Amino acid sequence: MKQDVLNKLISIVGKERCKTAPEDLLAYSYDASIHEFMPEAVVLPKSTEEVSRIMKLCSENKVYVTPRGAASGLGGEALAKQGGIVLSFTMMNNILEINTANRYAIVEPGVIVSDLQKAVDALNLFYPPDPGSANVATIGGTVMMNAGGMRGIKYGVTRDYLLGMEIVLPSGEIMKTGTVTVKDVTGFDLTRLICGSEGTLALATKITVRLLPKPKTKRTLLAIYDSLDDAGMTVSKIVEAGIIPATCELMDTIVMKAIEDYYHLGFPVDAAAALLIDVDGDPEVVERQAVIVGDFCKKCGARDVRVSKSDKENDDLWAARRTAFGAIARLAPQCAIEDATVPVSYLVEAIKKVIEICKKNRVRLAVLAHAGDGNLHPLMPFDGRDADEQARVEKAMDEFVEYAMTIGGTISGEHGIGMNKAKYLPQQLSPTSLRIQREIKKSFDPQGILNPGSFLEVCPL
Ligand SMILES: Cc1cc2nc3c(=O)[nH]c(=O)nc-3n(C[C@H](O)[C@H](O)[C@H](O)COP(=O)(O)OP(=O)(O)OC[C@H]3O[C@@H](n4cnc5c(N)ncnc54)[C@H](O)[C@@H]3O)c2cc1C
């Protein structure tokens, strides 16, 4: 980047918030994927006006800009893949308004998801999107990835709570999308178009989200199984029976052992699998549903069902579950995380399939799933220094993704496309769909300065 552009960036945000020292750049060169790219500078804006001036300058000088939240993305989405600057939103982290009368909140993009959840909880309100990374991921990052998480089965995903945004276009123009009302039919729905766009269309500088009344009570059930198939079957049967728990997570024995190894919560490490299920709502309904779900689990083969007796017990179980990726990551230098999602009635078959594929390719496997919505997360720990092992892991992932597509699934339920899954895009999207998506990108970003090297560019067709 030319020195005069750098000087102008410094004149917008000051030297402290425009980082160029190698040790600073290094800290922004990686995310939660295996990719690494060094940016030329890292800029930390504090206001929409600063973002707008930065983008105007970058567009005039054709400098690449990669937006970044907490960098918990799993596919290199927030990395400066072709150089230029990283625009980090972590200093724009104010909750601007919580409107209890109309049940919405307006936040800056760098607010951490769990901080918003806690702030609205104190007012008896509820922000349902709950990715496993809620304690680090930002609202901006989750909007741009349309993050899912634990509560998808009952409450849906980030998109379902997004009402509107203030955005800055790559040109530097500031624009609003959406409203604060639940209903809004005014032209194309640009809010939803940008949600899940992986930071390729525009920069979110303010985000309006819908809130729900806080469920009055919650019970967490831990159903313990001697057979992984029985655990998977329970999930399909619960859904088929029309019961909608708030969460329904599946863990196999390897995940539980890894968690237990350092969380020491008393997970049943001798069991083949467990389901972690929440039911929430009014106390009478919750008590009744907890009994129905517990009975269902037993009928489907659970050897034991533990029902939490306090909020602390609920919180401990979920805190343990949230450590699953980290716990498995301790088993090997790298860990591939699959995210293919299948219709929930195929859950048992899909789990069998991934086990078979991993066995055939001699790949280690731990099975974790947001099972209630068919979102599988097979975890494959491996040593990237062993080229043969890495190639076998990649082959296993390819085979599983291809299988998921044959049964009506999707290549990604929630982690997005990023650099890892772009190769599968032409298998799921038609050439016409890809052409339209590229035209949309062009109309937002005619110079291609925002997040270059992202999924549409890496995609083979
Ligand atoms: C342990 C762990 C558990 C996880 N669990 C889940 C899960 O349950 N469900 C799930 O969906 N994901 C999960 N993820 C993935 C990840 O947390 C999500 O993709 C999350 O949405 C990323 O948020 P972030 O703030 O880290 O964004 P980043 O990774 O920093 O960025 C994500 C994308 O958003 C763009 N971006 C960020 N801020 C802005 C902005 N203000 N304007 C425009 N673009 C922006 C970036 O350019 C990038 O393309 C998990 C990851 C980890 C490491």
Tab-separated table of C-alpha atoms in Angstrom, residues 249-409:
chain	number	residue	atom	x	y	z
A	249	GLU	CA	-27.423	-31.444	20.760
A	250	LEU	CA	-25.808	-34.814	20.137
A	251	MET	CA	-22.357	-35.817	21.381
A	252	ASP	CA	-20.608	-39.136	20.868
A	253	THR	CA	-18.340	-40.794	23.386
A	254	ILE	CA	-15.172	-39.183	21.983
A	255	VAL	CA	-16.590	-35.682	22.375
A	256	MET	CA	-17.762	-36.449	25.911
A	257	LYS	CA	-14.396	-37.933	26.901
A	258	ALA	CA	-12.551	-34.917	25.475
A	259	ILE	CA	-14.823	-32.487	27.338
A	260	GLU	CA	-14.678	-34.484	30.544
A	261	ASP	CA	-10.871	-34.626	30.350
A	262	TYR	CA	-10.659	-31.015	31.326
A	263	TYR	CA	-14.148	-29.898	32.354
A	264	HIS	CA	-14.760	-32.676	34.949
A	265	LEU	CA	-18.520	-32.259	35.006
A	266	GLY	CA	-19.439	-35.894	35.319
A	267	PHE	CA	-20.308	-36.580	31.668
A	268	PRO	CA	-20.877	-40.342	31.227
A	269	VAL	CA	-17.644	-41.279	29.473
A	270	ASP	CA	-18.580	-44.962	29.321
A	271	ALA	CA	-21.673	-44.156	27.220
A	272	ALA	CA	-21.756	-44.276	23.422
A	273	ALA	CA	-23.605	-40.976	23.073
A	274	ALA	CA	-25.704	-38.367	24.826
A	275	LEU	CA	-28.322	-35.828	23.899
A	276	LEU	CA	-28.400	-32.463	25.606
A	277	ILE	CA	-31.951	-31.165	25.324
A	278	ASP	CA	-33.517	-27.944	26.601
A	279	VAL	CA	-37.213	-27.352	26.975
A	280	ASP	CA	-38.280	-23.802	27.771
A	281	GLY	CA	-41.441	-21.754	28.283
A	282	ASP	CA	-44.063	-21.437	31.011
A	283	PRO	CA	-43.290	-23.574	34.101
A	284	GLU	CA	-46.293	-25.924	33.747
A	285	VAL	CA	-45.553	-26.522	30.063
A	286	VAL	CA	-41.857	-27.037	30.723
A	287	GLU	CA	-42.466	-29.559	33.500
A	288	ARG	CA	-44.836	-31.502	31.244
A	289	GLN	CA	-42.548	-31.346	28.201
A	290	ALA	CA	-39.539	-32.435	30.253
A	291	VAL	CA	-41.446	-35.591	31.247
A	292	ILE	CA	-42.635	-36.259	27.660
A	293	VAL	CA	-39.144	-35.752	26.189
A	294	GLY	CA	-37.531	-37.833	28.940
A	295	ASP	CA	-40.000	-40.691	28.309
A	296	PHE	CA	-39.369	-40.418	24.592
A	297	CYS	CA	-35.623	-40.742	25.123
A	298	LYS	CA	-36.116	-43.823	27.304
A	299	LYS	CA	-38.501	-45.408	24.809
A	300	CYS	CA	-35.868	-44.880	22.122
A	301	GLY	CA	-33.179	-46.617	24.176
A	302	ALA	CA	-31.679	-44.070	26.613
A	303	ARG	CA	-30.280	-45.937	29.604
A	304	ASP	CA	-30.667	-42.857	31.825
A	305	VAL	CA	-32.101	-39.352	31.602
A	306	ARG	CA	-30.796	-36.743	34.016
A	307	VAL	CA	-32.978	-33.653	34.419
A	308	SER	CA	-31.320	-30.509	35.744
A	309	LYS	CA	-32.653	-29.145	39.009
A	310	SER	CA	-31.314	-25.613	38.926
A	311	ASP	CA	-30.199	-22.822	36.612
A	312	LYS	CA	-26.628	-23.484	37.733
A	313	GLU	CA	-26.861	-27.098	36.603
A	314	ASN	CA	-28.284	-25.949	33.227
A	315	ASP	CA	-25.480	-23.421	32.832
A	316	ASP	CA	-22.758	-25.933	33.761
A	317	LEU	CA	-23.988	-28.459	31.194
A	318	TRP	CA	-24.079	-25.844	28.452
A	319	ALA	CA	-20.735	-24.346	29.408
A	320	ALA	CA	-19.300	-27.862	29.047
A	321	ARG	CA	-20.960	-28.358	25.656
A	322	ARG	CA	-19.528	-25.030	24.439
A	323	THR	CA	-16.023	-26.308	25.074
A	324	ALA	CA	-16.483	-29.233	22.632
A	325	PHE	CA	-14.472	-27.764	19.710
A	326	GLY	CA	-11.684	-26.658	22.033
A	327	ALA	CA	-11.649	-30.007	23.812
A	328	ILE	CA	-11.350	-31.978	20.565
A	329	ALA	CA	-8.743	-29.530	19.283
A	330	ARG	CA	-6.479	-30.754	22.093
A	331	LEU	CA	-6.307	-34.196	20.438
A	332	ALA	CA	-4.223	-33.145	17.419
A	333	PRO	CA	-2.510	-30.065	15.948
A	334	GLN	CA	-5.410	-29.475	13.516
A	335	CYS	CA	-9.087	-30.363	13.449
A	336	ALA	CA	-11.371	-30.293	10.427
A	337	ILE	CA	-14.958	-29.382	11.288
A	338	GLU	CA	-17.657	-30.457	8.850
A	339	ASP	CA	-20.932	-28.550	8.683
A	340	ALA	CA	-22.991	-30.363	6.050
A	341	THR	CA	-26.626	-30.442	7.072
A	342	VAL	CA	-29.203	-33.091	6.233
A	343	PRO	CA	-32.981	-33.394	6.505
A	344	VAL	CA	-33.448	-34.496	10.101
A	345	SER	CA	-35.105	-37.806	9.180
A	346	TYR	CA	-31.742	-38.806	7.630
A	347	LEU	CA	-29.776	-38.114	10.806
A	348	VAL	CA	-29.101	-41.743	11.753
A	349	GLU	CA	-28.191	-42.692	8.197
A	350	ALA	CA	-25.906	-39.656	7.893
A	351	ILE	CA	-24.087	-40.480	11.119
A	352	LYS	CA	-23.575	-44.079	9.942
A	353	LYS	CA	-22.313	-42.741	6.623
A	354	VAL	CA	-19.735	-40.417	8.137
A	355	ILE	CA	-18.462	-43.198	10.400
A	356	GLU	CA	-18.135	-45.500	7.365
A	357	ILE	CA	-16.358	-42.806	5.304
A	358	CYS	CA	-13.890	-42.001	8.075
A	359	LYS	CA	-13.149	-45.673	8.705
A	360	LYS	CA	-12.528	-46.261	4.995
A	361	ASN	CA	-10.166	-43.279	4.780
A	362	ARG	CA	-8.451	-44.050	8.124
A	363	VAL	CA	-9.506	-40.712	9.591
A	364	ARG	CA	-10.168	-40.059	13.287
A	365	LEU	CA	-13.708	-38.920	13.980
A	366	ALA	CA	-15.741	-37.412	16.799
A	367	VAL	CA	-19.444	-36.837	16.199
A	368	LEU	CA	-21.082	-33.644	17.399
A	369	ALA	CA	-24.320	-32.252	15.983
A	370	HIS	CA	-26.929	-29.571	16.396
A	371	ALA	CA	-28.986	-32.690	15.865
A	372	GLY	CA	-32.456	-31.199	16.127
A	373	ASP	CA	-32.006	-29.333	12.859
A	374	GLY	CA	-29.904	-31.986	11.080
A	375	ASN	CA	-26.749	-29.857	11.340
A	376	LEU	CA	-23.893	-32.341	11.708
A	377	HIS	CA	-20.469	-31.322	12.932
A	378	PRO	CA	-18.221	-34.362	12.412
A	379	LEU	CA	-14.849	-33.385	13.879
A	380	MET	CA	-11.726	-34.877	12.318
A	381	PRO	CA	-8.559	-34.225	14.326
A	382	PHE	CA	-5.369	-34.560	12.268
A	383	ASP	CA	-1.733	-33.553	12.027
A	384	GLY	CA	-1.252	-31.124	9.128
A	385	ARG	CA	2.467	-31.992	9.027
A	386	ASP	CA	1.452	-35.397	7.726
A	387	ALA	CA	0.458	-34.694	4.087
A	388	ASP	CA	-1.009	-38.149	3.654
A	389	GLU	CA	-3.226	-37.832	6.721
A	390	GLN	CA	-4.384	-34.373	5.618
A	391	ALA	CA	-5.243	-35.697	2.140
A	392	ARG	CA	-7.281	-38.509	3.693
A	393	VAL	CA	-9.187	-36.017	5.873
A	394	GLU	CA	-9.938	-33.870	2.819
A	395	LYS	CA	-11.144	-36.930	0.915
A	396	ALA	CA	-13.409	-37.943	3.798
A	397	MET	CA	-14.886	-34.432	3.922
A	398	ASP	CA	-15.464	-34.420	0.147
A	399	GLU	CA	-17.218	-37.768	0.317
A	400	PHE	CA	-19.430	-36.720	3.201
A	401	VAL	CA	-20.431	-33.404	1.606
A	402	GLU	CA	-21.254	-35.201	-1.639
A	403	TYR	CA	-23.353	-37.721	0.264
A	404	ALA	CA	-25.241	-34.936	2.106
A	405	MET	CA	-26.156	-33.358	-1.223
A	406	THR	CA	-27.528	-36.634	-2.586
A	407	ILE	CA	-30.104	-36.791	0.236
A	408	GLY	CA	-31.292	-33.194	-0.121
A	409	GLY	CA	-28.854	-31.659	2.378
